[in-house]
């Protein structure tokens, strides 16, 4: 099963980071980041299967394609923001990670504004 | 994507730290900082390649841009 490989990689990365912290090297954070990237990349093909099935289901349900692509874009932005914010939290730069999280939230709201506007128009149309 | 990248980066970190200690003991501190910078640059190049690969994969998975 995949999880054993991922757990092994994560544990090895943890010990490498501990050794590097012992020697007071700044590269401990780099090793942690590399380990995180490897774990994510080894799971990425499961992502692709999930998202293609979701897209197929959404298409069959008759959802507008733009809404589904918007959903994927929001998920992608959210994930990248969380990934980088957690790396900065690791190193202790909580101020920077808060700023990145704020930027991610603003981007998500900016991207999803058209749908919200469409929703309000739809409601207004129904009420009038 | 396998484990030897992590070992490579850890090895670079370890070697630069040890060389740092040696150079500091023979009070050549400026060379020590240069060694640290060199190690950092090498590792950063590796990390940037990995990050760009991750973001390209994410872009292809989510069909962005």
CSV table of C-alpha atoms in Angstrom, one decimal, chain A residues 7-105:
chain,number,residue,atom,x,y,z
A,7,UNK,CA,5.1,7.1,6.2
A,8,UNK,CA,8.7,5.9,5.7
A,9,UNK,CA,9.6,9.0,3.7
A,10,UNK,CA,8.1,11.2,6.3
A,11,UNK,CA,9.9,9.5,9.2
A,12,UNK,CA,13.2,9.6,7.4
A,13,UNK,CA,12.7,13.3,6.7
A,14,UNK,CA,11.9,13.9,10.4
A,15,UNK,CA,15.2,12.3,11.5
A,16,UNK,CA,17.2,14.2,8.9
A,17,UNK,CA,15.7,17.5,10.1
A,18,UNK,CA,16.5,16.5,13.7
A,19,UNK,CA,20.1,15.8,12.8
A,20,UNK,CA,20.4,19.1,10.9
A,21,UNK,CA,18.9,21.0,13.7
A,22,UNK,CA,21.4,19.4,16.0
A,23,UNK,CA,24.2,20.7,13.8
A,24,UNK,CA,22.5,24.1,13.7
A,25,UNK,CA,22.2,24.2,10.0
A,26,UNK,CA,19.7,26.4,8.3
A,27,UNK,CA,19.0,23.6,5.8
A,28,UNK,CA,16.7,21.8,8.2
A,29,UNK,CA,13.8,23.7,6.9
A,30,UNK,CA,14.8,22.9,3.3
A,31,UNK,CA,14.8,19.2,4.1
A,32,UNK,CA,11.4,19.5,5.7
A,33,UNK,CA,10.1,21.3,2.6
A,34,UNK,CA,11.6,18.7,0.3
A,35,UNK,CA,10.0,15.9,2.4
A,36,UNK,CA,6.6,17.6,2.2
A,37,UNK,CA,6.9,18.0,-1.6
A,38,UNK,CA,7.8,14.3,-2.0
A,39,UNK,CA,4.9,13.1,0.1
A,40,UNK,CA,2.5,15.3,-1.9
A,41,UNK,CA,3.9,14.3,-5.2
A,42,UNK,CA,3.6,10.6,-4.4
A,43,UNK,CA,-0.2,11.1,-3.7
A,44,UNK,CA,-0.9,13.4,-6.7
A,45,UNK,CA,-2.1,10.7,-9.0
A,46,UNK,CA,-4.9,9.8,-6.5
A,47,UNK,CA,-5.8,13.5,-6.7
A,48,UNK,CA,-6.1,13.3,-10.5
A,49,UNK,CA,-8.5,10.2,-10.3
A,50,UNK,CA,-10.7,11.9,-7.7
A,51,UNK,CA,-11.0,15.2,-9.6
A,52,UNK,CA,-11.7,13.6,-12.9
A,53,UNK,CA,-14.5,11.5,-11.4
A,54,UNK,CA,-15.9,14.6,-9.7
A,55,UNK,CA,-15.8,16.5,-13.0
A,56,UNK,CA,-17.6,13.7,-14.7
A,57,UNK,CA,-20.3,13.5,-12.0
A,58,UNK,CA,-20.8,17.3,-12.1
A,59,UNK,CA,-21.1,17.2,-15.9
A,60,UNK,CA,-23.7,14.4,-15.8
A,61,UNK,CA,-25.6,16.4,-13.0
A,62,UNK,CA,-25.8,19.2,-15.5
A,63,UNK,CA,-23.7,21.7,-13.5
A,64,UNK,CA,-22.3,24.6,-15.5
A,65,UNK,CA,-18.6,23.8,-16.5
A,66,UNK,CA,-17.6,27.3,-15.2
A,67,UNK,CA,-18.7,26.5,-11.7
A,68,UNK,CA,-16.7,23.2,-11.6
A,69,UNK,CA,-13.6,24.8,-12.9
A,70,UNK,CA,-14.1,27.6,-10.4
A,71,UNK,CA,-14.4,25.0,-7.7
A,72,UNK,CA,-11.1,23.4,-8.8
A,73,UNK,CA,-9.4,26.7,-8.9
A,74,UNK,CA,-10.5,27.6,-5.4
A,75,UNK,CA,-9.2,24.2,-4.1
A,76,UNK,CA,-5.9,24.7,-5.9
A,77,UNK,CA,-5.4,28.2,-4.5
A,78,UNK,CA,-6.4,27.0,-1.0
A,79,UNK,CA,-4.0,24.1,-1.1
A,80,UNK,CA,-1.0,26.1,-2.3
A,81,UNK,CA,-1.7,28.8,0.3
A,82,UNK,CA,-1.9,26.3,3.1
A,83,UNK,CA,1.2,24.5,1.8
A,84,UNK,CA,3.4,27.6,1.9
A,85,UNK,CA,1.8,29.0,5.1
A,86,UNK,CA,2.6,25.7,6.9
A,87,UNK,CA,6.2,25.8,5.7
A,88,UNK,CA,6.6,29.3,7.1
A,89,UNK,CA,4.9,28.3,10.4
A,90,UNK,CA,7.5,25.5,10.7
A,91,UNK,CA,10.3,27.9,10.5
A,92,UNK,CA,8.6,30.3,13.0
A,93,UNK,CA,7.7,33.1,10.6
A,94,UNK,CA,4.0,33.3,11.7
A,95,UNK,CA,3.6,36.9,10.5
A,96,UNK,CA,4.6,35.9,7.0
A,97,UNK,CA,2.3,32.9,7.0
A,98,UNK,CA,-0.6,35.0,8.1
A,99,UNK,CA,0.0,37.4,5.3
A,100,UNK,CA,0.1,34.5,2.7
A,101,UNK,CA,-3.1,33.1,4.2
A,102,UNK,CA,-4.8,36.5,3.9
A,103,UNK,CA,-3.6,36.8,0.3
A,104,UNK,CA,-5.0,33.3,-0.5
A,105,UNK,CA,-8.4,34.2,1.0
